[in-house]
Amino acid sequence: MNIEELSGLPPGAVDHFRGEGIEELYPPQAEAVEAGATEGENLVAAVPTASGKTMIAALSMLSAVQRGGKALYIVPLRALASEKKEEFEAYERFGVTTGVTTGNYESTSDWLATKDIVVATSEKVDSLVRNGADWLSDLTCVVSDEVHLIDDRNRGPTLEVTLAKLRQLNPRMQVVALSATVGNADEIADWLDAALVDTDWRPIDLQMGVHYGNALNFDDGSTREVPVEGSEKQEAALVRDILREGGSSLVFVNSRRNAEAAARRLGGVSKNELTAEERAELAELADEIRDDSDTETSKDLADAVEHGSAFHHAGLSSTQRTLVEDAFRDRTLKVISATPTLAAGVNTPARRVIVRDWRRFDPSAGGMAPLDVLEVHQMMGRAGRPGLDPYGEAVLLATSHDESEELFDRYIWADPEPVRSKLAAEPALRTHVLATVASGFARTREGLLEFLEATLYASQSSEPGRLETVTDTVLQYLESNDFIERDSGGSDSAEADDSADGAFTSAAALAESGDRDEELAATSLGHTVSRLYLDPMSAAEIVHGLADADERPTALGLYQLVSRTPDMYELYLRSGEDEQYGELFYEREAELLGDAPSEFEAERFEDWLSALKTGKLLEDWATETDEEQLTDRYKIGPGDLRGKVDTAEWLLGAAESLAAEIDSEWTVAVREARARVEHGVSEELLELVSIGGVGRKRARRLYETGIEEPADLRTADKGVILTVLKGTKTAENILKNAGREDPSMDGVEPKSAGSSDGNGNAVTDSSDDAKSDGTAATETVEADDSQSSLGDF
């Protein structure tokens, strides 16, 4: 289908796509248009990576906007949201506006009401529904990217329930679901009442094969000689081979440590294929990575990058991941060694994808277990980019003839597994049942079950009564923790909820249809928990911990408390650490909130110590321990540290709201602990870090110079301030933010912090009202001037 044949798009859209080099639609895109994608029809597109799924989404959304509607694009990852934002913002040239929202789970993001296309993660959309965002009722088209992730045990239920709620809220809304090729795309299409486009078509040829010995054997029967030299690894030979013909490589391994080790080794291959210009570009990129963080992980990554190689895993900071991904897309970086998380992430194609490790540790299996076919196919689908690569190759590695045959049977010839709902797992259901009741989607038990019948789980369930049984168990848990109330008296009709959370009364009334039944209502506490986007079990843990505290909680006590919740991924205990943290437990047991399990309850006690380890990490961070020391001490990456800090900040913010809800006397203690972990500072620096531009390092330097609060910045000698802040523009910006009447540093010379007026008082600027209290320190602090530590983000 020629692009000129498209109709129903905003004026200028066709010209835009033609300007992007699109003259003709790919076959899956043409099939989607013929199935009604541009006419508001529901659609499931199950097609391989790089086969044009985003174009199908764009045509559906733009046609919906042209009809006067509003579109929502749901992504599984924040990084994908940023990528799509950049792509869709180009539509503003012909009058279609785009907005992106991914964080702040308490916000309704009302500003998005004016946008034509909204990009959001499934968790953010779920929170918008819970908080009653009015503009959701205006949606006429919803696109769900990577919808096969409904199969994911952690994130899948949120996507599934969110789609079900949006469909109930907007019965005429178009749903477009994009997926990799899966084993049961027809089931997903039936659930969504959608037409199905299911194809293996790709714009460039993908050859899949197995490397064994010195040969790469492909699925079409062809063979390519790739000799392994001496004692080198197979992946090194494969990377060198494709580099010499101008291609790049992605190598998938099963752990962070393996990714880092592989990147070091493969740098020894890629450095020999770099031009002088590429070496210079990579040196600049390495400097950017070092500037982002001063941790060992950052140094290792920068060292590898200088050689044209990189590793990619969840331990990297978001900045580092973006730098690596962008450089790889530009082909400046030649090879990335990655954990499988990259396969479900942003667009990072390579000419050759090497799946080195097809097994990984699985605790439920008690050891190493094979990866799913779908996951391996997702990795393989990264091979080949239209316009840059004449073909794509996806390679598994075998060490014997028998293993080679096994890999062909297990992965190359095999179909991906079917997508199965994980909603009936109790942890997922307790969260979504409370949200469904609190947001007004169900007001009775019968109405709740009726809503759940609209989920994929219900359409797939082969166990009669299973959903009802699990739902009743969850309702009992929610009632026992004072999150919901149940009234068995019933009523003749569903009554409107007068509370602020009753934004979806019409949807609830539609679901209830007047049946006499056990009524359900969220308590004030339950509404708060749902609004805060907390797992009810996390809320119960926090509420009980605060309620049981007889004395003002310490920072460690609060950090360990939130680390015990299901919403925090706690650090696990390494070999020998059970004794180390057991000793810490007995030393500081009085600070910990709630009832500790007995050490004879081995599993529960280990979980308690894991939470204590996580809490101690947060306490160390909040007492200004250096980022590099922390990542080394706890054997984590900078991304892990930032993730723990962000999660703790969110959970402590939620704890502050819960403390207010239950009239706890410890609200201020929680607020202070949250502020300290947010900024990574001790208590005495909290006022200073509240000033824009002052992070943990600058705050400490200012404090040790005698500048202890914002008022001091309005009176202290500018020369001393300039010496401490080490930069004219930085100093002027901070003084302006502190409210100094004249923040200009024109003509100011650096001055020793030890200067005084002869009476032992710090010298103040004569142009401002002086404050002489004799508190200035006499020592100039020579701290690292880098402001790229976590406390400054």
JSON list of N, CA, C and O in Angstrom, two decimals, residues 194-223:
[
{"chain": "A", "resi": 194, "resn": "ALA", "atom": "N", "xyz": [-10.92, -7.85, 19.07]},
{"chain": "A", "resi": 194, "resn": "ALA", "atom": "CA", "xyz": [-10.09, -7.17, 18.08]},
{"chain": "A", "resi": 194, "resn": "ALA", "atom": "C", "xyz": [-9.80, -8.06, 16.88]},
{"chain": "A", "resi": 194, "resn": "ALA", "atom": "O", "xyz": [-9.76, -9.29, 16.99]},
{"chain": "A", "resi": 195, "resn": "ALA", "atom": "N", "xyz": [-9.55, -7.38, 15.74]},
{"chain": "A", "resi": 195, "resn": "ALA", "atom": "CA", "xyz": [-9.01, -8.09, 14.57]},
{"chain": "A", "resi": 195, "resn": "ALA", "atom": "C", "xyz": [-7.55, -8.43, 14.86]},
{"chain": "A", "resi": 195, "resn": "ALA", "atom": "O", "xyz": [-6.90, -7.80, 15.69]},
{"chain": "A", "resi": 196, "resn": "LEU", "atom": "N", "xyz": [-7.03, -9.44, 14.18]},
{"chain": "A", "resi": 196, "resn": "LEU", "atom": "CA", "xyz": [-5.67, -9.91, 14.44]},
{"chain": "A", "resi": 196, "resn": "LEU", "atom": "C", "xyz": [-4.81, -9.83, 13.19]},
{"chain": "A", "resi": 196, "resn": "LEU", "atom": "O", "xyz": [-5.19, -10.31, 12.13]},
{"chain": "A", "resi": 197, "resn": "VAL", "atom": "N", "xyz": [-3.65, -9.20, 13.34]},
{"chain": "A", "resi": 197, "resn": "VAL", "atom": "CA", "xyz": [-2.60, -9.24, 12.32]},
{"chain": "A", "resi": 197, "resn": "VAL", "atom": "C", "xyz": [-1.46, -10.03, 12.94]},
{"chain": "A", "resi": 197, "resn": "VAL", "atom": "O", "xyz": [-0.79, -9.56, 13.87]},
{"chain": "A", "resi": 198, "resn": "ASP", "atom": "N", "xyz": [-1.24, -11.23, 12.48]},
{"chain": "A", "resi": 198, "resn": "ASP", "atom": "CA", "xyz": [-0.25, -12.15, 13.05]},
{"chain": "A", "resi": 198, "resn": "ASP", "atom": "C", "xyz": [0.67, -12.61, 11.94]},
{"chain": "A", "resi": 198, "resn": "ASP", "atom": "O", "xyz": [0.24, -13.35, 11.04]},
{"chain": "A", "resi": 199, "resn": "THR", "atom": "N", "xyz": [1.91, -12.16, 11.94]},
{"chain": "A", "resi": 199, "resn": "THR", "atom": "CA", "xyz": [2.81, -12.46, 10.83]},
{"chain": "A", "resi": 199, "resn": "THR", "atom": "C", "xyz": [4.24, -12.55, 11.30]},
{"chain": "A", "resi": 199, "resn": "THR", "atom": "O", "xyz": [4.61, -11.97, 12.33]},
{"chain": "A", "resi": 200, "resn": "ASP", "atom": "N", "xyz": [5.08, -13.28, 10.55]},
{"chain": "A", "resi": 200, "resn": "ASP", "atom": "CA", "xyz": [6.51, -13.37, 10.81]},
{"chain": "A", "resi": 200, "resn": "ASP", "atom": "C", "xyz": [7.32, -12.49, 9.86]},
{"chain": "A", "resi": 200, "resn": "ASP", "atom": "O", "xyz": [8.55, -12.53, 9.86]},
{"chain": "A", "resi": 201, "resn": "TRP", "atom": "N", "xyz": [6.62, -11.66, 9.08]},
{"chain": "A", "resi": 201, "resn": "TRP", "atom": "CA", "xyz": [7.30, -10.84, 8.07]},
{"chain": "A", "resi": 201, "resn": "TRP", "atom": "C", "xyz": [8.25, -9.84, 8.72]},
{"chain": "A", "resi": 201, "resn": "TRP", "atom": "O", "xyz": [7.94, -9.25, 9.75]},
{"chain": "A", "resi": 202, "resn": "ARG", "atom": "N", "xyz": [9.43, -9.69, 8.13]},
{"chain": "A", "resi": 202, "resn": "ARG", "atom": "CA", "xyz": [10.42, -8.69, 8.56]},
{"chain": "A", "resi": 202, "resn": "ARG", "atom": "C", "xyz": [10.92, -7.92, 7.34]},
{"chain": "A", "resi": 202, "resn": "ARG", "atom": "O", "xyz": [10.98, -8.48, 6.24]},
{"chain": "A", "resi": 203, "resn": "PRO", "atom": "N", "xyz": [11.30, -6.65, 7.53]},
{"chain": "A", "resi": 203, "resn": "PRO", "atom": "CA", "xyz": [11.75, -5.85, 6.39]},
{"chain": "A", "resi": 203, "resn": "PRO", "atom": "C", "xyz": [13.10, -6.30, 5.84]},
{"chain": "A", "resi": 203, "resn": "PRO", "atom": "O", "xyz": [13.40, -6.07, 4.67]},
{"chain": "A", "resi": 204, "resn": "ILE", "atom": "N", "xyz": [13.93, -6.90, 6.68]},
{"chain": "A", "resi": 204, "resn": "ILE", "atom": "CA", "xyz": [15.17, -7.48, 6.19]},
{"chain": "A", "resi": 204, "resn": "ILE", "atom": "C", "xyz": [15.27, -8.91, 6.72]},
{"chain": "A", "resi": 204, "resn": "ILE", "atom": "O", "xyz": [14.68, -9.25, 7.74]},
{"chain": "A", "resi": 205, "resn": "ASP", "atom": "N", "xyz": [16.03, -9.72, 6.03]},
{"chain": "A", "resi": 205, "resn": "ASP", "atom": "CA", "xyz": [16.11, -11.13, 6.35]},
{"chain": "A", "resi": 205, "resn": "ASP", "atom": "C", "xyz": [16.79, -11.35, 7.70]},
{"chain": "A", "resi": 205, "resn": "ASP", "atom": "O", "xyz": [17.80, -10.73, 8.00]},
{"chain": "A", "resi": 206, "resn": "LEU", "atom": "N", "xyz": [16.20, -12.22, 8.51]},
{"chain": "A", "resi": 206, "resn": "LEU", "atom": "CA", "xyz": [16.81, -12.62, 9.77]},
{"chain": "A", "resi": 206, "resn": "LEU", "atom": "C", "xyz": [17.19, -14.10, 9.67]},
{"chain": "A", "resi": 206, "resn": "LEU", "atom": "O", "xyz": [16.32, -14.96, 9.48]},
{"chain": "A", "resi": 207, "resn": "GLN", "atom": "N", "xyz": [18.46, -14.37, 9.80]},
{"chain": "A", "resi": 207, "resn": "GLN", "atom": "CA", "xyz": [18.93, -15.75, 9.85]},
{"chain": "A", "resi": 207, "resn": "GLN", "atom": "C", "xyz": [19.22, -16.12, 11.29]},
{"chain": "A", "resi": 207, "resn": "GLN", "atom": "O", "xyz": [19.92, -15.40, 12.00]},
{"chain": "A", "resi": 208, "resn": "MET", "atom": "N", "xyz": [18.68, -17.24, 11.72]},
{"chain": "A", "resi": 208, "resn": "MET", "atom": "CA", "xyz": [18.93, -17.73, 13.07]},
{"chain": "A", "resi": 208, "resn": "MET", "atom": "C", "xyz": [19.77, -18.99, 12.97]},
{"chain": "A", "resi": 208, "resn": "MET", "atom": "O", "xyz": [19.55, -19.83, 12.09]},
{"chain": "A", "resi": 209, "resn": "GLY", "atom": "N", "xyz": [20.75, -19.10, 13.87]},
{"chain": "A", "resi": 209, "resn": "GLY", "atom": "CA", "xyz": [21.62, -20.26, 13.78]},
{"chain": "A", "resi": 209, "resn": "GLY", "atom": "C", "xyz": [22.34, -20.54, 15.09]},
{"chain": "A", "resi": 209, "resn": "GLY", "atom": "O", "xyz": [22.14, -19.87, 16.10]},
{"chain": "A", "resi": 210, "resn": "VAL", "atom": "N", "xyz": [23.20, -21.57, 15.02]},
{"chain": "A", "resi": 210, "resn": "VAL", "atom": "CA", "xyz": [23.98, -22.01, 16.17]},
{"chain": "A", "resi": 210, "resn": "VAL", "atom": "C", "xyz": [25.44, -22.08, 15.76]},
{"chain": "A", "resi": 210, "resn": "VAL", "atom": "O", "xyz": [25.76, -22.64, 14.70]},
{"chain": "A", "resi": 211, "resn": "HIS", "atom": "N", "xyz": [26.32, -21.51, 16.58]},
{"chain": "A", "resi": 211, "resn": "HIS", "atom": "CA", "xyz": [27.74, -21.60, 16.33]},
{"chain": "A", "resi": 211, "resn": "HIS", "atom": "C", "xyz": [28.32, -22.74, 17.16]},
{"chain": "A", "resi": 211, "resn": "HIS", "atom": "O", "xyz": [28.15, -22.80, 18.37]},
{"chain": "A", "resi": 212, "resn": "TYR", "atom": "N", "xyz": [29.00, -23.66, 16.45]},
{"chain": "A", "resi": 212, "resn": "TYR", "atom": "CA", "xyz": [29.67, -24.78, 17.12]},
{"chain": "A", "resi": 212, "resn": "TYR", "atom": "C", "xyz": [30.95, -25.07, 16.37]},
{"chain": "A", "resi": 212, "resn": "TYR", "atom": "O", "xyz": [30.97, -25.14, 15.13]},
{"chain": "A", "resi": 213, "resn": "GLY", "atom": "N", "xyz": [32.03, -25.23, 17.12]},
{"chain": "A", "resi": 213, "resn": "GLY", "atom": "CA", "xyz": [33.33, -25.45, 16.46]},
{"chain": "A", "resi": 213, "resn": "GLY", "atom": "C", "xyz": [33.77, -24.18, 15.76]},
{"chain": "A", "resi": 213, "resn": "GLY", "atom": "O", "xyz": [33.88, -23.12, 16.38]},
{"chain": "A", "resi": 214, "resn": "ASN", "atom": "N", "xyz": [33.98, -24.26, 14.47]},
{"chain": "A", "resi": 214, "resn": "ASN", "atom": "CA", "xyz": [34.37, -23.10, 13.68]},
{"chain": "A", "resi": 214, "resn": "ASN", "atom": "C", "xyz": [33.31, -22.74, 12.65]},
{"chain": "A", "resi": 214, "resn": "ASN", "atom": "O", "xyz": [33.59, -22.01, 11.69]},
{"chain": "A", "resi": 215, "resn": "ALA", "atom": "N", "xyz": [32.09, -23.21, 12.86]},
{"chain": "A", "resi": 215, "resn": "ALA", "atom": "CA", "xyz": [31.05, -23.00, 11.85]},
{"chain": "A", "resi": 215, "resn": "ALA", "atom": "C", "xyz": [29.79, -22.43, 12.48]},
{"chain": "A", "resi": 215, "resn": "ALA", "atom": "O", "xyz": [29.41, -22.76, 13.61]},
{"chain": "A", "resi": 216, "resn": "LEU", "atom": "N", "xyz": [29.15, -21.56, 11.73]},
{"chain": "A", "resi": 216, "resn": "LEU", "atom": "CA", "xyz": [27.86, -21.00, 12.10]},
{"chain": "A", "resi": 216, "resn": "LEU", "atom": "C", "xyz": [26.82, -21.59, 11.17]},
{"chain": "A", "resi": 216, "resn": "LEU", "atom": "O", "xyz": [26.80, -21.32, 9.96]},
{"chain": "A", "resi": 217, "resn": "ASN", "atom": "N", "xyz": [25.97, -22.46, 11.71]},
{"chain": "A", "resi": 217, "resn": "ASN", "atom": "CA", "xyz": [24.96, -23.17, 10.93]},
{"chain": "A", "resi": 217, "resn": "ASN", "atom": "C", "xyz": [23.60, -22.49, 11.08]},
{"chain": "A", "resi": 217, "resn": "ASN", "atom": "O", "xyz": [23.11, -22.32, 12.20]},
{"chain": "A", "resi": 218, "resn": "PHE", "atom": "N", "xyz": [22.99, -22.13, 9.95]},
{"chain": "A", "resi": 218, "resn": "PHE", "atom": "CA", "xyz": [21.75, -21.36, 9.96]},
{"chain": "A", "resi": 218, "resn": "PHE", "atom": "C", "xyz": [20.53, -22.24, 9.73]},
{"chain": "A", "resi": 218, "resn": "PHE", "atom": "O", "xyz": [20.62, -23.37, 9.24]},
{"chain": "A", "resi": 219, "resn": "ASP", "atom": "N", "xyz": [19.36, -21.64, 10.04]},
{"chain": "A", "resi": 219, "resn": "ASP", "atom": "CA", "xyz": [18.10, -22.37, 9.93]},
{"chain": "A", "resi": 219, "resn": "ASP", "atom": "C", "xyz": [17.72, -22.68, 8.49]},
{"chain": "A", "resi": 219, "resn": "ASP", "atom": "O", "xyz": [16.90, -23.56, 8.24]},
{"chain": "A", "resi": 220, "resn": "ASP", "atom": "N", "xyz": [18.31, -21.96, 7.51]},
{"chain": "A", "resi": 220, "resn": "ASP", "atom": "CA", "xyz": [17.99, -22.24, 6.11]},
{"chain": "A", "resi": 220, "resn": "ASP", "atom": "C", "xyz": [18.93, -23.28, 5.50]},
{"chain": "A", "resi": 220, "resn": "ASP", "atom": "O", "xyz": [18.89, -23.53, 4.29]},
{"chain": "A", "resi": 221, "resn": "GLY", "atom": "N", "xyz": [19.79, -23.87, 6.34]},
{"chain": "A", "resi": 221, "resn": "GLY", "atom": "CA", "xyz": [20.71, -24.90, 5.87]},
{"chain": "A", "resi": 221, "resn": "GLY", "atom": "C", "xyz": [22.06, -24.39, 5.44]},
{"chain": "A", "resi": 221, "resn": "GLY", "atom": "O", "xyz": [22.98, -25.18, 5.19]},
{"chain": "A", "resi": 222, "resn": "SER", "atom": "N", "xyz": [22.24, -23.07, 5.38]},
{"chain": "A", "resi": 222, "resn": "SER", "atom": "CA", "xyz": [23.53, -22.51, 4.97]},
{"chain": "A", "resi": 222, "resn": "SER", "atom": "C", "xyz": [24.51, -22.50, 6.14]},
{"chain": "A", "resi": 222, "resn": "SER", "atom": "O", "xyz": [24.12, -22.63, 7.30]},
{"chain": "A", "resi": 223, "resn": "THR", "atom": "N", "xyz": [25.78, -22.34, 5.81]},
{"chain": "A", "resi": 223, "resn": "THR", "atom": "CA", "xyz": [26.85, -22.35, 6.82]},
{"chain": "A", "resi": 223, "resn": "THR", "atom": "C", "xyz": [27.82, -21.21, 6.56]},
{"chain": "A", "resi": 223, "resn": "THR", "atom": "O", "xyz": [28.10, -20.88, 5.40]}
]
